[in-house]
Every structure is written in C-alpha cells, then in structure tokens.
Amino acid sequence: MDKQFKVDYYNPVQVSTDHAWAKVLDEPNQARRQWLIEHIKKILKEENILLVAHYYVHPDLQDLAIESGGIVADSLEMARFGKNSTAQTLVVAGVKFMGETAKILSPEKTILMPDLEANCSLDLGCSVDSFREAASQYPDHVKVVYANTSAAVKAYSDWVVTSSCAVDIVKHLRDLGKSIFWAPDKHLGHFIQKETGADMVLWQGSCIVHDEFKGYELAELKKERPRAKVSPSSVIALADVVGSTSAILKAARELVADEFIVATDNGMMHQLRLQNPTKVFIEAPTSGQSATCKSCAHCPWMAMNGLENLYQCLLDKLGEISVDQAYLERAKVPIQRMLDFTSRAPSPVTHLVPGIGAA
C-alpha cells in the first residue's frame, strides 16, 4: 500500500497561490494573424533564433516552430533539441518549468518565453519549501520528481523523470532496494506504484486539465463510438492505450483504427491530425468541478502563449529565463542522471505511462 503526503493547495504557508491564475489572450483577426506570422518568421530567420514549442500550445505556434526549423515536442526533447542546436537564443513556447529546464541544460544560451507567468498546477502545488520539509521526513527514500517541477525542487531531488521513462527508472531503483519519495503528480505516482510494486510515498498533486476527465462521461462516448480507441483513461480503465504525449502520437500512427478518443490536453489534437490526416480524433468529455463545457480540456497557462506576445518577445527580447546559479548546477545532476539512464537502456525507453499532467 502506498503512503501519501497530503498538500493543501489553498494553504499559503505550504503553497503560494500568487500566480495561480492565467490570462485569456485575444485571438488576432485574420489580417493581423498573417502579419504576425510573417514577421515572426522573419525575426527567427534573420537573428538565428530557435523556436521550440510544446504539443499543448496554439497550433499557429506549433506550425511556426516546425516551419522555422525548430521542434514541437515534450519538455525534455524541447530542452535537448535546444541544447544540441547552434542557435544561441531559444524561445520556449510552453510553461515556465520548460524554460527553466532549457536553461539548466543550456546555461550559456539566452532562453526567452512569451510570458513568464505561464505556469503549471503541478509546479505551483509543489513549492520547494514544502517539498524539502516533506522529503526530510523520509531521509532514506530516493527523491524522484516529475519534470513538471521548478528548478528549485529539481535541485533538491535525486532523479528527474518524464512520463516516458518514469516506470523504467522506478523499476531500476526498486531493484536496487530503494524506497521512493515521489512528487508531485499523484495520478502518475499511483500508476507507477501499481506497475512496479515499489515502496513509494506520494505527493498529492495533480494536473488541473487531466482532473477534468471523468470515466462515466467517457463510457457514454465509447457506447456512441464503439470502434474508437481511447487514449488515455478512469479513464485508464477504459483506455486502449495509456501513454505519454509521444506514446499517444505513436499509438495513433500504429494502431489499426480509424477513430480515437483522446483524453489529454486538446493542444495534442493538432499534431495528431497533422500526422494522421485520414483518421478521426475525438476530444474526450470533461465534467470535473471546474469544467464549463463537455470538451474543453486545455491548460490555461499553455494558452498564454500567443502570436502577439511571441512577437513582442522576439522584437524586444522580453521574458528571459534566469535560474539561480546554485539551483542550476544542482538541478542539472538529476536531469543528467535521467539522460544517462535512458541513453544506456538496451532498447529505447518507450514504456507507456499515463499522460496525466504530461510533460
């Protein structure tokens, strides 16, 4: 039976809620949109700036990243791609921890973001002070944190994992006889504990988007579309594929099905449809406490990345990411452990784990 460490999200002593809000961006009209796209492309090319975008940001930003020689990927691949690039300036279209990860792996480069207040509920729900206090109660446990955490939390951890390698790394630690202090995603933690049987203490954080998916709503949609594959699930119990962002894309390409019900951030739909133009992708229904529609699963902080603020970021070099030097050096250690582990794996690490709060 796994142990739990409970966090009160509304207790300011444990978790600051100063930035637990998101701006709503206005969509530019078509003429302005085209003007912005052309001028953004021009700056990226002339100044040799690399745009790296997450799967969950606006389709226009994803298209710009690909067309300008950048990448659309998860947080780790975004940072790794940026590190290997010759460009000395990177623009990260995503949320703050992604910009921090890019800076940790490329400290010599300038890392910009369209909006530095684009955050993450998993990150906000796991402050460094609360994390250190909780982890200190389990001094014999290995501290393993999900990528969706601040540089400060990473600096006090032993391992950083993404959804695509989490199960494999925890299995490795289990085989070494280690107990795990896991933070912050409780859903991913529960799944890993079930898959590995590892002794784990779980932080009780969650992604506000993935918390909206409800099994009974999905079951009704499955009845309406019985041939559709589901990715992922109560959602997990109803799923045909449970996976990270990259695993979901892979499953959509390889599964013999022409319809898919997708239970993750709807920003993923753009790449799914681009890569599989003959297949149908249906957004899974949401009906959580904060849901206001039946299919509206989108991270409000990812939505803070738009054409207007991307243009201003490029034009005036706004939104530069900085990481405290003490945190930067220490945070690189657990990230490098993950990179070394995945590079040593006898075969590519592709174990499917929930895309719940997927990085």
Coordinates of C-alpha atoms in Angstrom, one line a residue, residues 33 98 143 221 260 279 288 316 350:
R33 CA -2.6 36.9 -37.7
M98 CA 10.1 24.1 -19.5
K143 CA 13.6 11.7 -4.2
L221 CA -18.9 8.3 -25.6
F260 CA -9.6 7.7 -31.5
K279 CA -8.0 9.3 -39.1
G288 CA -14.8 17.9 -13.4
D316 CA 12.2 43.3 -27.6
T350 CA 9.0 3.5 -24.5

